CSV table of C-alpha atoms in Angstrom, one decimal:
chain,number,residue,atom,x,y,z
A,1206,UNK,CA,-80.6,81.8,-33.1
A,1207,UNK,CA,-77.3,81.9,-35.2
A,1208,UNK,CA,-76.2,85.4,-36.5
A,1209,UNK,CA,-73.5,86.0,-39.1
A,1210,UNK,CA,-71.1,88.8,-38.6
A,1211,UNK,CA,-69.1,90.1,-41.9
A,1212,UNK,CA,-66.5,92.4,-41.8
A,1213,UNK,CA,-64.2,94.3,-44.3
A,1214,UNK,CA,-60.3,95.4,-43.0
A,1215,UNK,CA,-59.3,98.8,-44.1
A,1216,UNK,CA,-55.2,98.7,-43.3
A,1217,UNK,CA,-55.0,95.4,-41.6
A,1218,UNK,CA,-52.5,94.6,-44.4
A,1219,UNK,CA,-50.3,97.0,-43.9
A,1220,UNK,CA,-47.6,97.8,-40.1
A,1221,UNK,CA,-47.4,101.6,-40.4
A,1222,UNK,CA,-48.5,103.9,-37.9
A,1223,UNK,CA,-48.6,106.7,-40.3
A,1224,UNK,CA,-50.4,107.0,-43.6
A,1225,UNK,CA,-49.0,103.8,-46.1
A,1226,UNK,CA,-50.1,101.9,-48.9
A,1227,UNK,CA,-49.6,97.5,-49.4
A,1228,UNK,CA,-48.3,96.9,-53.0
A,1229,UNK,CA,-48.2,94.1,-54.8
A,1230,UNK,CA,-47.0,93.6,-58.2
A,1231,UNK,CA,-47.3,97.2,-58.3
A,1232,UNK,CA,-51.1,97.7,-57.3
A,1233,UNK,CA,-52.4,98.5,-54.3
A,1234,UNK,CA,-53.9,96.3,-52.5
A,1235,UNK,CA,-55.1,97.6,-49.1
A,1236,UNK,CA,-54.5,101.5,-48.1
A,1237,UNK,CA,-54.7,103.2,-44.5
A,1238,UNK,CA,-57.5,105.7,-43.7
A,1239,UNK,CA,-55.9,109.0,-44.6
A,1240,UNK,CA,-54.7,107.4,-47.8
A,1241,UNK,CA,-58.3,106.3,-48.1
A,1242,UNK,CA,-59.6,109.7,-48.1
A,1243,UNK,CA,-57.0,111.2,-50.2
A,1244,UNK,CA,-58.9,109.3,-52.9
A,1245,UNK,CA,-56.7,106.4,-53.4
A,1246,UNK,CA,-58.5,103.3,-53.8
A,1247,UNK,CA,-57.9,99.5,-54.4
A,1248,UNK,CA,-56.3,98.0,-57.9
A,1249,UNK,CA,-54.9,101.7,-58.5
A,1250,UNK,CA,-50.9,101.8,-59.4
A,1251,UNK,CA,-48.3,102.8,-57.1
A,1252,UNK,CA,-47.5,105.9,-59.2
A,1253,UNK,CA,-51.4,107.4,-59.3
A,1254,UNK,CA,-51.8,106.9,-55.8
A,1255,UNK,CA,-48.3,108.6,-54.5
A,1256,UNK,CA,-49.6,111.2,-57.0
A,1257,UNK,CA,-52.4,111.9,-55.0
A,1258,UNK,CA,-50.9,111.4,-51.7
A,1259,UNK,CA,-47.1,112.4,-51.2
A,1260,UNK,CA,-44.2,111.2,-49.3
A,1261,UNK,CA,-46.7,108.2,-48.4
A,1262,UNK,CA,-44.6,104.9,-47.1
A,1263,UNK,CA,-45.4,102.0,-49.4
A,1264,UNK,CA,-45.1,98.7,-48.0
A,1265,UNK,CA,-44.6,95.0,-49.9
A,1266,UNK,CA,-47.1,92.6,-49.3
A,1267,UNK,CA,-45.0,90.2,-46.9
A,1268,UNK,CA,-47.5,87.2,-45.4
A,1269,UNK,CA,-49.3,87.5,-42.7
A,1270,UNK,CA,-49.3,91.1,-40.8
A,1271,UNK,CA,-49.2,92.0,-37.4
A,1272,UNK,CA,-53.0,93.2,-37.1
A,1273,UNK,CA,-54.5,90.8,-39.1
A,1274,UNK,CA,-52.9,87.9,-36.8
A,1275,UNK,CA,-54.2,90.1,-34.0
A,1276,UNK,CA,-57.6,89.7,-35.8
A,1277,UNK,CA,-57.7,86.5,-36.3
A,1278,UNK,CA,-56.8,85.6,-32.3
A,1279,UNK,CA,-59.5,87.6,-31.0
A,1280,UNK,CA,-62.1,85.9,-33.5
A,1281,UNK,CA,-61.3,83.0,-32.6
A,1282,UNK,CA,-61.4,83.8,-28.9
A,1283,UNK,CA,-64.9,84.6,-29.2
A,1284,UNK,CA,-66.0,81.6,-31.9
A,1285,UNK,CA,-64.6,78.3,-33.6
A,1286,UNK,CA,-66.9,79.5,-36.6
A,1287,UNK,CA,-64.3,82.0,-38.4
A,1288,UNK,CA,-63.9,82.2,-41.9
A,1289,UNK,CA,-61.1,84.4,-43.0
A,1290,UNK,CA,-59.4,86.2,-46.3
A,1291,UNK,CA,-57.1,88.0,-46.0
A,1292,UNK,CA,-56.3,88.5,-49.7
A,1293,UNK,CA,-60.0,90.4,-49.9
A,1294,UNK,CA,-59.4,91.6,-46.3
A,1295,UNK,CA,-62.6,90.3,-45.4
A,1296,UNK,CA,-64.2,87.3,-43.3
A,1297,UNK,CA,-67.4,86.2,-41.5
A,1298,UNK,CA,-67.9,84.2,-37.9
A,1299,UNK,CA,-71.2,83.2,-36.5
A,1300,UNK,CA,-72.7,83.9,-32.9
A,1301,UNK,CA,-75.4,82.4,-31.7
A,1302,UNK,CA,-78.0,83.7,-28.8
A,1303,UNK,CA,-81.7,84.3,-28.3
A,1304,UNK,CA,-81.3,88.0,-29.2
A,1305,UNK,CA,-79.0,90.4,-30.9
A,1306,UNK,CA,-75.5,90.0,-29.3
A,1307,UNK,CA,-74.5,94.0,-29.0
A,1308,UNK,CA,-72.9,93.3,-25.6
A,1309,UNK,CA,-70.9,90.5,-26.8
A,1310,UNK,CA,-70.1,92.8,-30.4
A,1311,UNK,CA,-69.0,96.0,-28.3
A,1312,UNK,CA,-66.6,93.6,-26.2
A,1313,UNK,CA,-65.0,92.0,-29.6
A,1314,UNK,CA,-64.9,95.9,-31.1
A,1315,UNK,CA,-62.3,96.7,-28.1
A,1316,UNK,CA,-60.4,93.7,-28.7
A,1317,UNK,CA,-59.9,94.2,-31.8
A,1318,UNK,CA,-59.5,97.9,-31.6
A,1319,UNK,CA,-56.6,97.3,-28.8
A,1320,UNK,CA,-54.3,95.8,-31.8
A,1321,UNK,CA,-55.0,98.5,-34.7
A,1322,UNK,CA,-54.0,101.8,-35.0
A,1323,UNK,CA,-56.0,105.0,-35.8
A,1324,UNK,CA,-55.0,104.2,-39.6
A,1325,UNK,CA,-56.6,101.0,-39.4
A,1326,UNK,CA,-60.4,100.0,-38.9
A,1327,UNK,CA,-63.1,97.4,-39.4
A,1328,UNK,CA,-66.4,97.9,-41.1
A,1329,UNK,CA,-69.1,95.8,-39.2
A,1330,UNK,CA,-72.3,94.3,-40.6
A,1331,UNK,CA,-75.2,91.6,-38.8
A,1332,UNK,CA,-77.5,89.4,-40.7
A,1333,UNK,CA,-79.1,86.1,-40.7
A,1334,UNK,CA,-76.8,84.9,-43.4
A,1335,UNK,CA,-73.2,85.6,-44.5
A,1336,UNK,CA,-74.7,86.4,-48.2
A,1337,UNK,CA,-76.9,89.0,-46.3
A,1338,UNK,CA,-74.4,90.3,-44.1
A,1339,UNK,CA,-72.3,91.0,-47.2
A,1340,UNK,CA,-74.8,92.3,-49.1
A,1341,UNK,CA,-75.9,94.6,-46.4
A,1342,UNK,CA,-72.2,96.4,-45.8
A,1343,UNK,CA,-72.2,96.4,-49.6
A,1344,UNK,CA,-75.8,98.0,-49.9
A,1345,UNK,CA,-74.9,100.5,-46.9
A,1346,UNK,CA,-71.9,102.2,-48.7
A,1347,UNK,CA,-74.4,102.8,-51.8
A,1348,UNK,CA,-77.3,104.1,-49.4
A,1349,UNK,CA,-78.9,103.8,-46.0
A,1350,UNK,CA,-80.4,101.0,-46.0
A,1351,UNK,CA,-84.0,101.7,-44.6
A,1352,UNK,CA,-85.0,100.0,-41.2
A,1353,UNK,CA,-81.0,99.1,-40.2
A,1354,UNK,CA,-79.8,100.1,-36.9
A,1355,UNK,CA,-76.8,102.1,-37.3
A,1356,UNK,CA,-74.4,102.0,-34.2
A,1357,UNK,CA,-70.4,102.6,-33.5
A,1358,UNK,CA,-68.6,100.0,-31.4
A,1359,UNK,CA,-65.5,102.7,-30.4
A,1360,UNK,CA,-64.0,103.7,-33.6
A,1361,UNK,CA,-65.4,100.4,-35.6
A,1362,UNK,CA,-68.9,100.9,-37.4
A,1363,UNK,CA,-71.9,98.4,-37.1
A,1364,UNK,CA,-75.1,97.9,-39.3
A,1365,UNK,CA,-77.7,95.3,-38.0
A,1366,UNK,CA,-80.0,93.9,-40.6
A,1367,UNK,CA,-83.7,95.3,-40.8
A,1368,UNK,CA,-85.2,91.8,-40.4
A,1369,UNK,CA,-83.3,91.0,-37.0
A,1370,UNK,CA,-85.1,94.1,-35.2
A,1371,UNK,CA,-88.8,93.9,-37.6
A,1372,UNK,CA,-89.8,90.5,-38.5
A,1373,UNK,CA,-92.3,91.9,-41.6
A,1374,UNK,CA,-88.8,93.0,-43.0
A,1375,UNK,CA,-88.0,89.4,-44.2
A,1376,UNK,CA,-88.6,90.9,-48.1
A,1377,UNK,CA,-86.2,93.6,-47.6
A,1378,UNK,CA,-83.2,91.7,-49.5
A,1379,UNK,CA,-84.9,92.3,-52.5
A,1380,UNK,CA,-85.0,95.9,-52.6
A,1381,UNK,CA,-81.3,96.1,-52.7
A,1382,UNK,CA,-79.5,97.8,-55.4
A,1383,UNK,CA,-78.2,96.4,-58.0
A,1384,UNK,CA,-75.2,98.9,-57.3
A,1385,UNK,CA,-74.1,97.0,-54.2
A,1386,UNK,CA,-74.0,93.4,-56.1
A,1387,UNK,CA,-70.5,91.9,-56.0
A,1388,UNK,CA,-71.3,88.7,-58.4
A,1389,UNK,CA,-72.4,90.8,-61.7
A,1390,UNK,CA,-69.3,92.6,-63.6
A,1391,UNK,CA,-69.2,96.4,-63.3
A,1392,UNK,CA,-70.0,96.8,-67.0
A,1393,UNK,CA,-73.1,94.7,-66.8
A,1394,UNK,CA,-74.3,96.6,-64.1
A,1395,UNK,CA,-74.0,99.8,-65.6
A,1396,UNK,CA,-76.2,98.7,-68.6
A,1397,UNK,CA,-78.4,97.5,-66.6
A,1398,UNK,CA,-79.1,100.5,-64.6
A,1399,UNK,CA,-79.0,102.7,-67.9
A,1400,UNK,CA,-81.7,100.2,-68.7
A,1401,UNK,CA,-84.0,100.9,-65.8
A,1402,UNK,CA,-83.0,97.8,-63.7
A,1403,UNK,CA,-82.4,99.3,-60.4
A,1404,UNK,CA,-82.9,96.6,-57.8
A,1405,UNK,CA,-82.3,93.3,-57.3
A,1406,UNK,CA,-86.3,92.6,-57.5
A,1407,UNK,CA,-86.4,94.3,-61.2
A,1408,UNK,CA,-83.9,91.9,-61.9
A,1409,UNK,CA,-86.0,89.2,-60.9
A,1410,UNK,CA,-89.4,90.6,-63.3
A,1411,UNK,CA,-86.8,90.3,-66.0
A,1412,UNK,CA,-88.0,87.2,-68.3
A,1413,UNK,CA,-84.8,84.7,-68.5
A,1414,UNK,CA,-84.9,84.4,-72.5
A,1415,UNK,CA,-84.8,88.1,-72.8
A,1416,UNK,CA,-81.5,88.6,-70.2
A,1417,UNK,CA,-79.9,86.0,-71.5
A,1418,UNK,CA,-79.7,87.3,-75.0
A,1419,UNK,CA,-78.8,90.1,-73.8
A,1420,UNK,CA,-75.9,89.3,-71.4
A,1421,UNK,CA,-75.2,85.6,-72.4
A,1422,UNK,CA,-75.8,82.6,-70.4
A,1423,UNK,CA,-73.8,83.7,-67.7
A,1424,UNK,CA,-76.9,86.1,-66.8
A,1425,UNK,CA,-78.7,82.9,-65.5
A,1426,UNK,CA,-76.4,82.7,-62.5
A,1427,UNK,CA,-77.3,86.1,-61.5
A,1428,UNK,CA,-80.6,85.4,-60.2
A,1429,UNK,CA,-79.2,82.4,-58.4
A,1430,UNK,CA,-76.8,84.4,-56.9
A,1431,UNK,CA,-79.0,87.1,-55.7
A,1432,UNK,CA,-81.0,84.4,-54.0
A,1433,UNK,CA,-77.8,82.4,-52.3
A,1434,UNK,CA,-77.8,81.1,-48.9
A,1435,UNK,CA,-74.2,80.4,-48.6
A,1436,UNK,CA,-73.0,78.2,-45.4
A,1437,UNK,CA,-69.8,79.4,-43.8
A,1438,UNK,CA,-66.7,77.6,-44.5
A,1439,UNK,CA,-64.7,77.6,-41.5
A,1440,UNK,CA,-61.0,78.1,-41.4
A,1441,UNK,CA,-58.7,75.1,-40.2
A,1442,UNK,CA,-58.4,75.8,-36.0
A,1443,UNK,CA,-55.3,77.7,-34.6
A,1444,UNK,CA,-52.1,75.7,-33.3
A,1445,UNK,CA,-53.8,76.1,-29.4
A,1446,UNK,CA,-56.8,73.8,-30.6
A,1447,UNK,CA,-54.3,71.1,-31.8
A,1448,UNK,CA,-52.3,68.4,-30.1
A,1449,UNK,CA,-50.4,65.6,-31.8
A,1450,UNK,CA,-47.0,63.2,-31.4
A,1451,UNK,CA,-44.9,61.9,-34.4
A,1452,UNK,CA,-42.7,58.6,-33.4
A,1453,UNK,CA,-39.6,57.5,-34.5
A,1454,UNK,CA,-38.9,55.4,-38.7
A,1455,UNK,CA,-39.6,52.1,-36.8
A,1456,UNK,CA,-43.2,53.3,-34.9
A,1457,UNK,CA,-44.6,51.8,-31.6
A,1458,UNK,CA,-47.0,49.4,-31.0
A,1459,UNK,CA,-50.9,50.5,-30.1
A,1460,UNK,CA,-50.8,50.2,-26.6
A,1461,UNK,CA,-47.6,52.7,-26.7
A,1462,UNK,CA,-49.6,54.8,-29.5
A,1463,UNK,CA,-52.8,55.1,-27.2
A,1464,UNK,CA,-50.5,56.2,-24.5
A,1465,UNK,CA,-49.2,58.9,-27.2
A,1466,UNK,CA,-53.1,59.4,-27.7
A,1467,UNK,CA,-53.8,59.8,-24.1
A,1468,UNK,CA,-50.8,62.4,-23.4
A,1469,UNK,CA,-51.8,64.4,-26.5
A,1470,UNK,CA,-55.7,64.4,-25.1
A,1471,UNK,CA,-54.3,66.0,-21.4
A,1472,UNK,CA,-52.4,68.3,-23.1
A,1473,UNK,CA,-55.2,69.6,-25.6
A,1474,UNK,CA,-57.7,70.0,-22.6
A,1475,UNK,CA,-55.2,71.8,-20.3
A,1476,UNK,CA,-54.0,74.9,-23.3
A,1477,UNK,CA,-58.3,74.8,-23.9
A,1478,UNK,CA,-59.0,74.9,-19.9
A,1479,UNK,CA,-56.4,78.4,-20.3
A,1480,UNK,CA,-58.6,79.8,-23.2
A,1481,UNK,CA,-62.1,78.9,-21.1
A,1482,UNK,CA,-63.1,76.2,-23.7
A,1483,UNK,CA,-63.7,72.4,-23.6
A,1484,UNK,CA,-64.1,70.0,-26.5
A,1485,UNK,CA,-67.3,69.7,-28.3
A,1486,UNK,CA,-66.0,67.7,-31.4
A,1487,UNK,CA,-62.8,66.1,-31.1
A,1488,UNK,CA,-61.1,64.8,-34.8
A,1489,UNK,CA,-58.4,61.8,-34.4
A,1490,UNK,CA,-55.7,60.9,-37.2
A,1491,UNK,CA,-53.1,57.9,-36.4
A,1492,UNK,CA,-50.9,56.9,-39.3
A,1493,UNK,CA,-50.3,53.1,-39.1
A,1494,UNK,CA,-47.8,50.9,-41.4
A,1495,UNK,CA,-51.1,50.7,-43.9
A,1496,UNK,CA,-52.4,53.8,-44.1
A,1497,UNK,CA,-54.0,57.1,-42.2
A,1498,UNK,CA,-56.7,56.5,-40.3
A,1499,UNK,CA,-59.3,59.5,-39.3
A,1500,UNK,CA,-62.5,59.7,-37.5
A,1501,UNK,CA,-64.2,62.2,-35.5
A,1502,UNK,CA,-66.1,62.2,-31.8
A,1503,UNK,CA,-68.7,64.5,-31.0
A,1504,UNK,CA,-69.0,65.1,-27.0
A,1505,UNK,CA,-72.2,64.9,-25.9
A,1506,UNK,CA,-71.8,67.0,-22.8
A,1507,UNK,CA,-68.7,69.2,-23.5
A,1508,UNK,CA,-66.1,69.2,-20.2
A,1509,UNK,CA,-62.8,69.7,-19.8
A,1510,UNK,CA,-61.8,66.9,-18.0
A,1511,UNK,CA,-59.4,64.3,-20.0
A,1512,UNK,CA,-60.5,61.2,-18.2
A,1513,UNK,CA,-64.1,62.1,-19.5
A,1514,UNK,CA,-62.9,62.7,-23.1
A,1515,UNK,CA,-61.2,59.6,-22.9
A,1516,UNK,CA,-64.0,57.2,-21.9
A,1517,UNK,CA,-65.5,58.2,-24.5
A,1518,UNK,CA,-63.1,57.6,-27.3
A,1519,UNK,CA,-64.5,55.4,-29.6
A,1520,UNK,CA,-62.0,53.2,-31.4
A,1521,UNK,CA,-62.4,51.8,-34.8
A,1522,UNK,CA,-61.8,48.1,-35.8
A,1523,UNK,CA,-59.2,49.0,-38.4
A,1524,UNK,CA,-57.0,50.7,-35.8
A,1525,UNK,CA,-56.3,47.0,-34.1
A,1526,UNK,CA,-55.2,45.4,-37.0
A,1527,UNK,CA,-52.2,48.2,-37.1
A,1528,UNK,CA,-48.9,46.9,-36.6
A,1529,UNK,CA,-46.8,49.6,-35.9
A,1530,UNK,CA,-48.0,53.9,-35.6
A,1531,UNK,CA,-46.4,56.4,-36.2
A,1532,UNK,CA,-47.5,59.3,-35.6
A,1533,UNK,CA,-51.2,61.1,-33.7
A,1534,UNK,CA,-52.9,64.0,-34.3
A,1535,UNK,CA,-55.4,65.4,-32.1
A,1536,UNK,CA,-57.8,68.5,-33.1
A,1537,UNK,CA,-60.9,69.7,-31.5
A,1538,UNK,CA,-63.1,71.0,-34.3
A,1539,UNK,CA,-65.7,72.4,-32.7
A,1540,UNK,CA,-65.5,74.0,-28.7
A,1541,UNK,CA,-67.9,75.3,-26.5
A,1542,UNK,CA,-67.4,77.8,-23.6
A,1543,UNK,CA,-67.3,76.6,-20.5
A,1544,UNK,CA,-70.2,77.8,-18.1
A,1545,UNK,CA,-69.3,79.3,-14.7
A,1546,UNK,CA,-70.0,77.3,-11.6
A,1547,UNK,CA,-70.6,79.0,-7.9
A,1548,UNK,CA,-70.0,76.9,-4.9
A,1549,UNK,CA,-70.1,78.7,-1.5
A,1550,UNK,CA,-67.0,77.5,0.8
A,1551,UNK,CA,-69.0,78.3,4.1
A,1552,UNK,CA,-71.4,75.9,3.0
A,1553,UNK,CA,-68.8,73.0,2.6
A,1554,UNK,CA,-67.6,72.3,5.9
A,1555,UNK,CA,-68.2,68.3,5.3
A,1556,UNK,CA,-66.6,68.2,2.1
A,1557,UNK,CA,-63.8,70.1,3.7
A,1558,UNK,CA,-63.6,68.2,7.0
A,1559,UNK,CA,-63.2,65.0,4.6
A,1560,UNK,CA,-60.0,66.5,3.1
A,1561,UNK,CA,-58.6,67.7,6.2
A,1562,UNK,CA,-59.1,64.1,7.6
A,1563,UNK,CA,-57.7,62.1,3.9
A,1564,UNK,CA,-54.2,64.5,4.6
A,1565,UNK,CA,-54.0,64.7,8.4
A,1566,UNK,CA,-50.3,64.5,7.8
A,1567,UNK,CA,-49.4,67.9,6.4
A,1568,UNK,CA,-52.7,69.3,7.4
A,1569,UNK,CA,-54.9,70.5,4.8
A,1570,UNK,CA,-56.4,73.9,5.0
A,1571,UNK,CA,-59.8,75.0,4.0
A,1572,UNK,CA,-58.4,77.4,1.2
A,1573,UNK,CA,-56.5,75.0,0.1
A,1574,UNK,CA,-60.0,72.8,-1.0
A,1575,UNK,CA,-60.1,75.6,-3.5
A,1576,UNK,CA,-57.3,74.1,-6.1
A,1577,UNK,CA,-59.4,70.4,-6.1
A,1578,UNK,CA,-62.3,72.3,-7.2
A,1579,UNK,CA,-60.8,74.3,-9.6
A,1580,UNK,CA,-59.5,70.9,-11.1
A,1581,UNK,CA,-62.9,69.7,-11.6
A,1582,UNK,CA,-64.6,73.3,-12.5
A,1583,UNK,CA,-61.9,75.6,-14.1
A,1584,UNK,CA,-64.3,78.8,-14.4
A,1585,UNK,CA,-65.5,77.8,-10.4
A,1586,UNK,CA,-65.9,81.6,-9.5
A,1587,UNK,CA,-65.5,82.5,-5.6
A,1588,UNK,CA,-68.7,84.5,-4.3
A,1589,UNK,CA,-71.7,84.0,-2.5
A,1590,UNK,CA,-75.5,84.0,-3.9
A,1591,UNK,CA,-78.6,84.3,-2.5
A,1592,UNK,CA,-80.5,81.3,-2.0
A,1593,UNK,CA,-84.7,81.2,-3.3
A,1594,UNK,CA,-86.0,82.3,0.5
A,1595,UNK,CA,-83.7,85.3,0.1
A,1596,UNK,CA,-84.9,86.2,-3.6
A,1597,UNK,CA,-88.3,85.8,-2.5
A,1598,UNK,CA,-87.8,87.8,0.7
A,1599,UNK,CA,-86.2,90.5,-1.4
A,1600,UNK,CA,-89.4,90.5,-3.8
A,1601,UNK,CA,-92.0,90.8,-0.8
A,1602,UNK,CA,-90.4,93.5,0.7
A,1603,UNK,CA,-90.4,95.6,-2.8
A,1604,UNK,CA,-93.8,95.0,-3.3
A,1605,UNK,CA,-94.7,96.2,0.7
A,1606,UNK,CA,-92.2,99.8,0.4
A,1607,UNK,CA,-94.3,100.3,-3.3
């Protein structure tokens, strides 16, 4: 089952340790915590909020910050399916499991809590959807949202969505206020609450004709809105995901361009192998004397082994009736994780004894059968485990001291 997380920055703009404010054409834009609850909030100018808070450091909106980059890495540690905005100070990723990932949520909390500081935090919400997991942080700050489990991951608040933990909550979406809906402008939403409309399902028993005239066409896309089921939109991956060569003005011919291709592919799989990812889609650009060609692979059993990646490359027709290339591009679009193998080195005498035999000369040692494995299985992990006999052993003898 796929879950969306959606979380909101507070800070992440900003590099002070101390209370500051992020301006930018003097407004502010993000604030730290103790700013925060000095009353300062966003879209305020520079002059109202130093009112309330004195002697507060105000910082220029400069690219890219420190924590957010932080943010970012750790995301995409965890998952290729990131989408991030760091005007809103916002962004959503996917997970995917067979039950509610807390574990894997509490372990991404303390990464991300190792590159913030105490004036800097991130607000934490689990749905089906990303529209849900919005509208479920948003709905929270109005009022507790009945049937949500409320947890905190360190210093970093979570809300799970109702219909994750009680299937006969699927209807609950409706029963959010209209308080907490981003899409309708503040002024529209304060008539209609004057008006009785409270929820998103009174805005629903509302006949079209009759909110319409009232609030002009632009009331139709409300309903549509409150009913959205928004895919996420994945930001482009990081630099580590990426391999690519550019040649010379002249170019090279193909077989010295899939050489390119080849050295590119080794070098993508060994920075993955590092992060404890293999390819699961793999997107190809080449720009010939004609034009840029692009196509994409999909892997059907992910691995991190380059000679298997490139067996399966898949070259078009057009790319043989290049003259001359110029430059390759490598990206893997979509990873997977790689799975942990066990292999117990007492058991593989033969294997061993084979090695030992192929390099008589400098005389290879057992442990030294442990770097050809890792080769073919990066995440081989060293152990022993019981066998079935043993497991079932172990069950018996439970069941006799009972």
């Amino acid at each position: 089952m796929r879950y969306s997380l959606y979380g909101e920055c507070e800070g992440l703009l900003g590099e002070g340790q101390g209370p500051f404010l992020v301006e930018e054409d003097g407004r502010i834009i993000d604030v730290s915590r103790t700013a925060a609850r000095a009353g300062v909030r966003l879209g305020m100018p520079v002059r109202e909020a130093l009112a309330l808070i004195p002697g507060c450091r105000v910082e220029s909106a400069t690219g890219e910050s420190t924590p957010w980059r932080h943010l970012r890495q750790v995301l995409w540690s965890h998952t290729p399916w990131v989408e991030t905005h760091p005007d809103e100070r916002r962004f959503w990723i996917e997970l995917s499991g067979p039950r509610v990932p807390l574990a894997e949520l509490r372990q991404m909390a303390r990464d991300i809590r190792r590159g913030l500081t105490e004036e800097q935090r991130v607000v934490l919400a689990l749905a089906k959807t990303p529209w849900q997991a919005r509208m479920l942080l948003a709905w929270s700050r109005q009022e507790r949202v009945p049937g949500a489990l409320y947890r905190k991951l360190g210093a970093e608040p979570l809300v799970v969505a109702p219909d994750l933990l009680n299937r006969e909550d699927e209807a609950v979406w409706m029963r959010a206020p209209i308080a907490a809906s981003w899409w309708i402008p503040d002024d529209a939403k304060a008539e209609l609450i004057s008006l009785g409309v409270f929820r998103l399902k009174d805005l629903v028993e509302i006949p079209e004709d009759m909110l319409c005239a009232r609030f002009g066409e632009q009331a139709r896309i409300w309903r549509m809105k409150g009913t959205e089921n928004r895919g996420l939109r994945p930001d482009r991956p990081p630099e580590a995901w990426s391999a690519s060569w550019r040649g010379d003005a002249e170019g090279v011919l193909l077989e010295q361009a899939k050489m390119q291709v080849r050295l590119c592919l080794e070098s993508l799989c060994s920075r993955l192998v590092r992060l404890g990812l293999a390819v699961q889609t793999l997107s190809i650009a080449l720009w010939t004397d004609a034009r840029e060609i692009r196509w994409e692979k999909r892997i059907a059993k992910p691995t991190p082994q380059p000679d298997a990646l490139w067996a399966q490359m898949a070259w078009p027709e057009e790319i043989h009736r290049a003259r001359r290339i110029w430059g390759v591009e490598l990206c893997a679009t979509e990873v997977a994780e790689l799975r942990p193998v066990q292999m117990g080195l007492l058991e593989q005498g033969k294997a061993l004894d084979a090695l030992e035999a192929r390099d008589s000369a400098n005389r290879l040692e057992r442990l030294n059968a442990w770097d050809v494995w890792m080769s073919k299985w990066p995440k081989l992990q060293r152990g022993m485990a019981a066998d079935f006999r043993e497991r079932r052993l172990a069950l018996v003898l439970a069941e006799m001291a009972r």
